[in-house]
XYZ file of C-alpha atoms in Angstrom:
538
model
C -34.741 25.849 16.602
C -37.823 23.614 16.492
C -37.965 21.228 13.510
C -41.663 19.867 13.966
C -40.739 17.602 17.016
C -36.883 17.602 16.496
C -34.751 20.295 18.365
C -31.579 21.460 17.520
C -29.329 23.649 19.722
C -27.547 26.716 18.623
C -23.723 26.553 18.025
C -21.174 24.278 15.963
C -23.460 21.328 14.472
C -22.890 18.134 16.166
C -25.781 15.819 14.908
C -25.158 13.296 17.831
C -25.588 15.812 20.620
C -27.814 18.417 19.165
C -30.750 16.482 17.903
C -33.069 15.428 20.280
C -35.860 13.004 19.189
C -39.413 13.287 20.363
C -40.421 10.700 23.097
C -42.303 8.377 20.600
C -41.889 9.380 16.975
C -44.683 7.112 14.887
C -41.998 5.779 12.672
C -39.613 4.669 15.138
C -41.930 3.355 17.735
C -44.300 1.448 15.305
C -41.826 0.197 12.930
C -42.237 2.990 9.956
C -39.899 4.917 8.119
C -41.987 8.375 7.471
C -40.959 9.702 4.137
C -40.880 13.536 3.720
C -43.908 15.434 2.584
C -45.407 18.880 2.776
C -46.385 18.111 6.451
C -43.044 15.937 7.306
C -39.643 17.752 6.348
C -36.772 16.172 4.935
C -34.295 16.807 7.897
C -36.822 14.897 10.439
C -37.030 12.032 7.930
C -33.595 11.770 7.389
C -32.778 12.079 11.232
C -35.156 9.191 11.880
C -33.912 7.060 9.042
C -30.225 7.675 9.935
C -30.628 6.868 13.699
C -32.213 3.385 12.591
C -29.641 2.756 9.775
C -26.797 3.650 12.193
C -27.350 1.291 14.590
C -27.227 -1.362 12.183
C -23.642 -0.621 11.221
C -24.452 -1.666 7.870
C -24.210 1.712 5.774
C -21.449 4.050 6.453
C -19.768 7.339 5.872
C -16.668 7.884 3.944
C -15.795 11.364 3.144
C -19.391 12.530 2.963
C -20.363 9.609 0.842
C -22.783 6.717 1.833
C -20.969 3.548 1.334
C -21.564 -0.068 2.105
C -19.328 -3.274 2.411
C -19.177 -5.143 -0.750
C -18.222 -8.673 -1.132
C -16.278 -9.043 -4.181
C -14.240 -11.954 -5.842
C -10.796 -10.285 -5.014
C -11.909 -9.392 -1.359
C -14.487 -7.234 0.497
C -14.299 -3.467 0.008
C -16.315 -0.225 0.281
C -18.971 0.736 -2.596
C -20.640 4.062 -2.835
C -24.508 3.769 -2.427
C -26.159 5.706 -5.277
C -29.630 7.158 -4.776
C -30.965 4.315 -6.913
C -29.825 1.719 -4.354
C -30.678 3.868 -1.526
C -34.169 3.157 -2.586
C -33.949 -0.588 -1.782
C -31.402 -0.491 1.297
C -34.127 1.455 3.594
C -36.604 -1.246 2.492
C -34.190 -3.633 4.454
C -34.834 -2.674 7.954
C -38.059 -4.150 8.446
C -39.752 -1.046 8.591
C -42.797 0.013 6.166
C -42.114 3.018 4.242
C -44.851 5.482 4.899
C -45.935 9.069 3.528
C -48.570 11.590 4.291
C -50.993 12.212 1.399
C -53.973 14.077 1.016
C -57.385 12.289 0.079
C -60.613 14.298 -0.227
C -58.870 17.070 1.471
C -57.709 15.326 4.508
C -54.227 13.999 5.410
C -54.066 10.412 5.002
C -50.940 8.119 6.370
C -50.126 5.594 3.441
C -47.586 3.002 2.752
C -45.549 4.605 -0.145
C -41.981 4.024 -2.027
C -38.967 5.818 -1.995
C -38.479 7.946 -5.153
C -35.056 8.422 -6.714
C -35.534 12.079 -5.910
C -36.517 11.543 -2.448
C -33.808 9.280 -1.501
C -31.200 12.122 -2.915
C -32.859 14.547 -0.885
C -32.515 12.375 2.227
C -28.868 11.497 1.360
C -28.192 14.980 0.891
C -29.329 15.982 4.120
C -27.037 17.013 6.725
C -28.307 14.022 8.857
C -26.155 11.538 6.938
C -23.461 12.871 9.267
C -25.260 10.287 11.804
C -24.105 7.340 10.150
C -20.654 5.826 11.446
C -17.336 6.903 9.459
C -15.366 4.177 8.149
C -11.461 3.956 7.180
C -10.648 0.510 6.360
C -12.250 -2.948 5.863
C -10.026 -5.924 6.990
C -10.538 -9.433 6.621
C -8.562 -10.103 9.863
C -8.831 -8.655 13.424
C -6.713 -5.566 14.163
C -4.384 -4.922 17.458
C -5.409 -1.727 19.234
C -3.235 -0.032 21.301
C -3.919 -1.579 24.486
C -3.004 -5.122 22.720
C -6.343 -6.196 22.324
C -7.168 -8.029 19.100
C -10.461 -6.502 17.826
C -12.717 -9.292 16.109
C -15.575 -8.960 13.676
C -17.463 -5.885 13.714
C -17.329 -2.075 13.418
C -14.770 -0.529 15.706
C -15.037 3.308 16.137
C -12.679 3.864 18.578
C -9.818 2.220 16.535
C -10.535 4.903 13.634
C -13.556 3.550 11.960
C -12.090 0.200 11.211
C -14.383 -2.751 10.114
C -13.350 -5.975 10.407
C -15.398 -8.416 8.280
C -14.238 -11.568 8.910
C -11.150 -13.756 10.058
C -10.085 -16.250 12.350
C -9.171 -15.043 15.932
C -5.145 -14.749 16.027
C -3.419 -17.714 17.970
C -1.930 -16.670 21.432
C 1.982 -17.489 20.505
C 4.970 -17.215 23.097
C 7.211 -14.687 21.705
C 10.288 -16.922 21.272
C 8.054 -19.428 19.093
C 6.704 -16.401 17.155
C 10.150 -14.863 16.331
C 11.576 -18.112 15.316
C 8.456 -19.072 13.112
C 8.745 -15.262 11.502
C 12.105 -15.580 10.239
C 11.680 -19.041 8.836
C 9.416 -17.732 6.469
C 12.413 -15.611 4.755
C 14.860 -18.394 5.039
C 14.897 -19.035 1.295
C 15.270 -15.656 -0.126
C 18.722 -14.618 -0.770
C 18.754 -10.984 0.481
C 21.745 -8.744 -0.676
C 22.615 -7.490 2.740
C 21.282 -8.051 6.478
C 19.336 -4.793 6.308
C 17.358 -6.005 3.612
C 16.473 -9.122 5.697
C 15.387 -6.908 8.084
C 13.590 -4.725 6.264
C 11.607 -7.740 4.778
C 10.818 -8.738 8.332
C 9.528 -4.721 9.094
C 7.346 -5.607 5.986
C 5.544 -8.384 8.000
C 5.072 -5.959 11.305
C 4.448 -2.710 9.636
C 0.724 -3.464 8.305
C -0.356 -4.075 12.041
C 0.910 -1.221 13.171
C -0.292 0.677 10.397
C -4.227 -0.717 10.604
C -4.033 -0.398 14.261
C -2.867 3.356 13.853
C -0.008 2.253 16.282
C 2.935 4.171 14.669
C 3.885 7.367 16.768
C 3.377 10.780 15.646
C 1.509 11.077 12.252
C 1.399 7.364 11.632
C 3.515 7.745 8.358
C 4.700 4.324 6.672
C 6.840 3.871 3.651
C 6.038 2.026 0.594
C 7.139 -1.552 0.492
C 9.626 -1.875 -2.390
C 10.671 -5.232 -3.471
C 13.198 -5.309 -6.278
C 15.067 -8.127 -7.875
C 17.602 -8.147 -10.651
C 15.663 -10.780 -12.577
C 11.864 -12.274 -12.922
C 11.124 -15.143 -10.558
C 13.665 -14.165 -7.904
C 10.625 -13.931 -5.393
C 10.105 -10.341 -4.911
C 6.091 -10.713 -5.572
C 6.167 -13.939 -3.675
C 7.566 -12.007 -0.517
C 4.638 -9.377 -0.887
C 2.430 -12.218 -1.219
C 3.480 -13.748 2.100
C 2.988 -10.430 3.897
C -0.667 -10.382 2.490
C -1.054 -13.994 3.240
C -0.281 -13.526 7.099
C -3.094 -10.906 7.225
C -5.566 -13.239 5.485
C -5.800 -10.298 2.953
C -6.238 -10.179 -0.729
C -4.462 -7.021 -2.742
C -5.956 -4.425 -4.648
C -3.804 -4.516 -7.789
C -3.023 -1.584 -9.716
C -0.569 -0.212 -12.154
C 1.365 2.558 -13.973
C -0.465 3.777 -16.902
C 0.781 7.367 -18.416
C -2.110 9.956 -17.730
C -5.799 10.179 -18.767
C -8.465 7.623 -17.886
C -6.942 4.824 -15.983
C -3.825 6.538 -14.898
C -2.021 5.720 -11.870
C -3.453 8.301 -10.049
C -6.943 7.551 -11.090
C -6.484 3.740 -10.145
C -4.682 4.888 -6.568
C -8.058 6.908 -5.973
C -10.136 4.298 -6.539
C -8.099 1.721 -4.372
C -7.683 4.142 -1.614
C -11.443 4.633 -1.611
C -12.240 1.132 -1.331
C -10.819 0.951 2.143
C -8.660 -2.249 1.155
C -5.647 -2.327 3.656
C -3.275 -3.640 0.742
C -2.548 -2.019 -2.682
C 0.235 -3.065 -5.135
C 1.748 -1.860 -8.297
C 3.154 -4.752 -9.448
C 6.181 -5.517 -11.967
C 6.951 -1.651 -12.414
C 9.464 -0.679 -15.372
C 10.846 2.642 -16.163
C 10.047 5.592 -14.007
C 7.256 6.174 -11.382
C 6.346 9.757 -11.140
C 2.829 10.706 -9.125
C 2.586 13.710 -7.092
C -0.642 12.253 -5.938
C 1.049 9.034 -5.023
C 3.947 10.917 -2.897
C 1.356 13.239 -1.160
C -0.645 10.144 -0.061
C 2.271 8.582 1.962
C 2.666 12.141 3.837
C -0.898 12.651 4.688
C -1.880 13.302 8.065
C -5.079 11.243 7.649
C -7.100 13.084 5.483
C -6.544 13.486 1.685
C -8.788 14.250 -1.593
C -9.108 11.674 -3.835
C -10.952 11.387 -7.264
C -13.177 8.361 -8.118
C -14.825 7.748 -11.463
C -18.510 9.367 -11.361
C -18.206 10.923 -8.226
C -17.143 14.337 -6.894
C -13.710 14.830 -5.160
C -14.065 12.931 -1.856
C -11.686 13.382 1.220
C -10.673 9.937 3.122
C -8.221 8.509 5.963
C -5.816 6.525 3.932
C -3.646 5.892 7.371
C -4.683 2.008 7.576
C -3.356 1.433 3.861
C 0.145 -0.451 3.062
C 1.230 -0.022 -0.400
C 3.852 -2.293 -2.256
C 5.642 -1.943 -5.447
C 7.708 -4.822 -6.956
C 10.087 -4.102 -9.578
C 13.088 -5.770 -11.342
C 14.523 -2.165 -11.957
C 12.910 1.360 -12.261
C 13.562 4.763 -11.046
C 11.596 7.275 -9.231
C 11.531 10.918 -8.044
C 13.482 11.716 -4.724
C 10.336 12.530 -3.242
C 9.038 8.677 -3.826
C 12.705 7.615 -2.499
C 12.339 9.272 0.673
C 8.898 7.288 0.975
C 9.760 3.944 0.365
C 11.490 1.087 2.087
C 13.694 -0.965 -0.518
C 14.028 -4.673 0.052
C 16.768 -6.219 -2.511
C 16.616 -10.067 -3.556
C 18.885 -12.359 -5.616
C 17.349 -14.998 -7.686
C 18.210 -18.491 -6.296
C 19.862 -21.166 -8.777
C 17.456 -23.295 -10.556
C 18.427 -26.383 -8.543
C 17.871 -24.450 -5.095
C 16.114 -27.170 -2.482
C 13.252 -24.577 -1.476
C 11.759 -25.752 1.900
C 8.184 -27.846 1.454
C 5.671 -28.217 4.149
C 2.504 -30.642 4.437
C 0.655 -27.987 2.538
C 3.093 -27.273 -0.119
C 5.301 -23.992 -0.231
C 5.764 -21.903 2.299
C 2.946 -19.647 0.638
C 0.426 -22.611 1.207
C 1.869 -23.124 4.610
C 0.797 -19.457 5.733
C -2.301 -19.427 4.228
C -3.314 -22.719 5.726
C -2.196 -21.663 9.354
C -2.820 -17.658 8.797
C -4.491 -17.389 12.322
C -1.188 -18.713 13.715
C 1.058 -16.680 12.024
C -1.006 -13.407 12.636
C -0.776 -14.383 16.261
C 3.089 -14.276 15.546
C 3.134 -11.046 14.208
C 0.664 -9.931 17.306
C 3.284 -11.509 19.644
C 5.930 -9.256 18.635
C 3.653 -5.996 18.544
C 2.299 -6.707 22.090
C 5.734 -7.318 23.617
C 6.537 -3.826 21.884
C 3.234 -2.486 23.186
C 4.183 -3.605 26.642
C 7.896 -2.373 26.821
C 6.064 1.225 26.117
C 6.423 1.399 22.263
C 10.514 2.302 22.233
C 12.198 3.772 19.365
C 15.801 3.829 18.544
C 17.784 6.885 17.527
C 17.450 6.001 13.726
C 17.351 8.961 11.313
C 18.569 7.254 8.027
C 14.664 7.355 6.758
C 12.631 10.597 6.689
C 9.665 8.659 8.561
C 11.557 8.362 11.709
C 8.820 7.747 13.842
C 8.499 4.428 11.719
C 12.110 3.822 11.376
C 13.022 4.189 15.228
C 9.869 1.868 15.933
C 10.810 -0.614 13.517
C 14.332 -0.436 14.070
C 13.858 -1.493 17.764
C 11.092 -4.281 16.718
C 13.464 -5.525 14.011
C 16.782 -5.262 16.271
C 15.813 -5.817 19.737
C 12.808 -8.091 19.665
C 13.415 -10.030 16.438
C 17.407 -10.017 16.946
C 18.415 -8.390 13.797
C 20.387 -5.908 15.607
C 19.755 -2.445 16.285
C 20.723 -0.232 13.416
C 20.748 -3.073 11.036
C 17.318 -2.484 9.326
C 18.341 0.572 7.342
C 21.724 -0.709 6.353
C 22.535 -0.545 2.880
C 19.050 1.197 2.318
C 20.768 4.647 1.267
C 22.725 2.911 -1.724
C 19.643 1.302 -3.026
C 17.564 4.535 -2.523
C 20.295 6.608 -4.352
C 20.394 4.032 -7.467
C 16.710 4.276 -7.861
C 16.669 8.042 -7.567
C 19.364 8.074 -10.524
C 18.232 6.717 -13.545
C 21.422 6.364 -15.219
C 22.472 3.911 -12.082
C 19.426 1.827 -12.813
C 20.036 1.642 -16.402
C 23.668 0.407 -15.454
C 22.892 -2.033 -12.991
C 20.265 -3.754 -15.376
C 22.991 -3.809 -18.130
C 25.276 -5.097 -15.895
C 23.030 -8.019 -14.767
C 22.376 -8.417 -18.597
C 26.316 -9.209 -18.683
C 26.103 -11.528 -16.386
C 23.323 -13.589 -17.786
C 25.791 -13.741 -20.961
C 28.461 -15.181 -18.900
C 30.466 -11.957 -19.925
C 31.648 -10.280 -16.685
C 35.348 -11.322 -17.335
C 35.544 -9.009 -20.118
C 35.614 -5.153 -20.888
C 33.037 -3.310 -22.696
C 32.841 -0.119 -24.368
C 29.636 1.978 -24.415
C 28.267 0.989 -27.827
C 28.644 -2.583 -26.997
C 26.952 -1.684 -23.759
C 24.354 -0.164 -25.668
C 23.626 -2.893 -27.975
C 23.431 -5.421 -24.931
C 20.842 -3.129 -23.249
C 18.725 -3.579 -26.711
C 19.377 -7.391 -26.619
C 17.909 -7.468 -23.130
C 15.130 -4.743 -24.026
C 16.501 -2.354 -21.472
C 15.406 1.280 -22.379
C 17.450 4.212 -22.018
C 16.218 6.435 -18.871
C 12.764 7.854 -19.441
C 12.493 5.561 -22.672
C 9.346 3.490 -23.085
C 10.219 -0.514 -23.263
C 11.230 -1.183 -26.598
C 13.295 1.918 -27.275
C 16.885 1.790 -28.434
C 20.214 3.159 -26.954
C 22.774 3.969 -29.500
C 26.256 4.540 -29.053
C 26.275 8.369 -28.170
C 23.358 7.697 -25.475
C 24.949 4.933 -23.997
C 28.329 7.229 -23.416
C 25.969 9.757 -22.024
C 24.028 7.460 -19.590
C 27.459 5.820 -18.369
C 29.103 9.458 -17.728
C 26.190 10.522 -15.452
C 26.252 6.952 -13.783
C 29.911 7.439 -13.008
C 30.418 11.206 -12.708
C 33.811 11.492 -11.109
C 34.194 7.917 -9.895
C 36.108 4.994 -11.491
C 34.272 2.421 -9.123
C 30.687 1.914 -8.246
C 28.883 -0.413 -5.917
C 25.166 -0.963 -7.394
C 23.255 -3.483 -4.913
C 24.738 -6.855 -6.313
C 27.344 -5.660 -8.545
C 30.739 -3.501 -8.868
C 31.516 -1.827 -11.946
C 34.775 -0.276 -12.914
C 35.390 2.411 -15.503
C 39.114 2.339 -17.200
C 40.520 5.041 -18.894
C 43.128 4.893 -21.328
C 44.389 6.114 -24.850
C 44.426 3.963 -27.928
C 45.715 4.860 -31.451
C 43.119 5.641 -33.829
C 44.608 4.231 -37.159
C 41.570 5.645 -39.522
C 42.226 9.169 -37.963
C 46.183 8.952 -37.472
C 45.677 10.239 -33.964
C 45.365 9.024 -30.393
C 42.085 9.286 -28.904
C 40.867 8.601 -24.927
C 38.469 5.491 -24.695
C 36.392 4.422 -21.733
C 36.177 0.763 -20.833
C 33.986 -0.796 -18.528
C 33.740 -4.119 -16.542
C 31.391 -5.832 -14.030
C 31.859 -8.241 -11.306
C 29.518 -9.542 -8.618
C 29.440 -8.622 -5.295
C 30.083 -11.270 -2.326
C 26.647 -12.301 -1.018
C 26.004 -11.819 2.945
C 26.084 -14.844 5.071
C 22.248 -16.021 5.469
C 20.838 -15.738 9.021
C 21.092 -19.177 10.898
């Protein structure tokens, strides 16, 4: 098909192969953009303009929409380019905008301006697909499957990654890298060795995620940081992960429905192309089919962004973090998460100090070094042929097998350690009654009342005192005696003893004389005790 000097072959449309530009189109040869007119079709103008723009790597395509890398205070991210903005963007390529006009019955080529209507027509052309597709914007180099660190610029072969900045990662010997990464976790009080191994996996997973290195469909779980008390270090651990990559996090929050809901906030976060998304200090229940669906996407997913039509994006380079002192979620969410549990250190604990200050300051000051430590570990895994163990205790088996080998064999945690203790954490989050009981037991510990027995009504009062709502209730909701009894019955079921993370809980049943009603009645009594901490890694 002839398009006024442009030839398109028949068959499936592939703009890079099927468009043949003329030998010397005036706009390309003389430094001009020829805008559409009666004698110059929109398709021709769009092909000329997008051919030039595509080579510059300043405008990109995300889900069929033109975007650019925008520099915000919180970090670089992708932002849509509207027709109003496109008018000025095409003026920034050093080319005059020209258009054919009629003067005294004769066609004359004159300098012109691109109207909003013209900009909209050019942007709607199928030639927009000449622009390079983009998936992720990072502030740090990304490792590809050959073990190379991809520096600043656009990298199409790596899935459309744009590395905006970042220092070159240092080359660190593997033994030194292993020691340095473990040292970053030395001051955290993890509940089990499995929790510390999963915290280490959280350092490595983003590198695999950004570089599309996780085998199979590339699934990776939500990194959930949990603690029984505030100021335990759960958010701090997340900050360490982000700091290693020299990134800033896209902060979202759980809001119930409507404008500003979690789904809408996550959609905007995913469209931004930022590699880290966080939901901080989650309380109560988290339920989002959109969220759960995103974690198992094969790479393409439709998101809804305010003032834009539905957009299909590739979100495989994103790492999602959730922190909480206690929440409950659907079984689907639980199956897509990696739980890391932390105890709060005593007030007089001597945290490590560095020349730069705390450990987070130390990591930020030496970010290229610590990213080099992560790359040393990943490079060794690639050298060995990307081995996996037979770990099956997580739905994301390719991730689990890969990280079980990396943390167990390369980082020395021991094969099979990474998911030890994970199932009990997952079961508790999937059972709101167990989450409530854990929080109430922690409240009893804060009161210094672990050496006494409680009845249901007293635990309900304790929950109200510490603002622990009943399952499904909003913060501030009260728990009366009957509600507490029902929650405890669901939590214990047929068991008389429960192990809930760092607490043991017992239920004792015995008969007592009810003097008021002059009869015996069966009563349940509850008691808590702390579980012994595991020995820290030396």
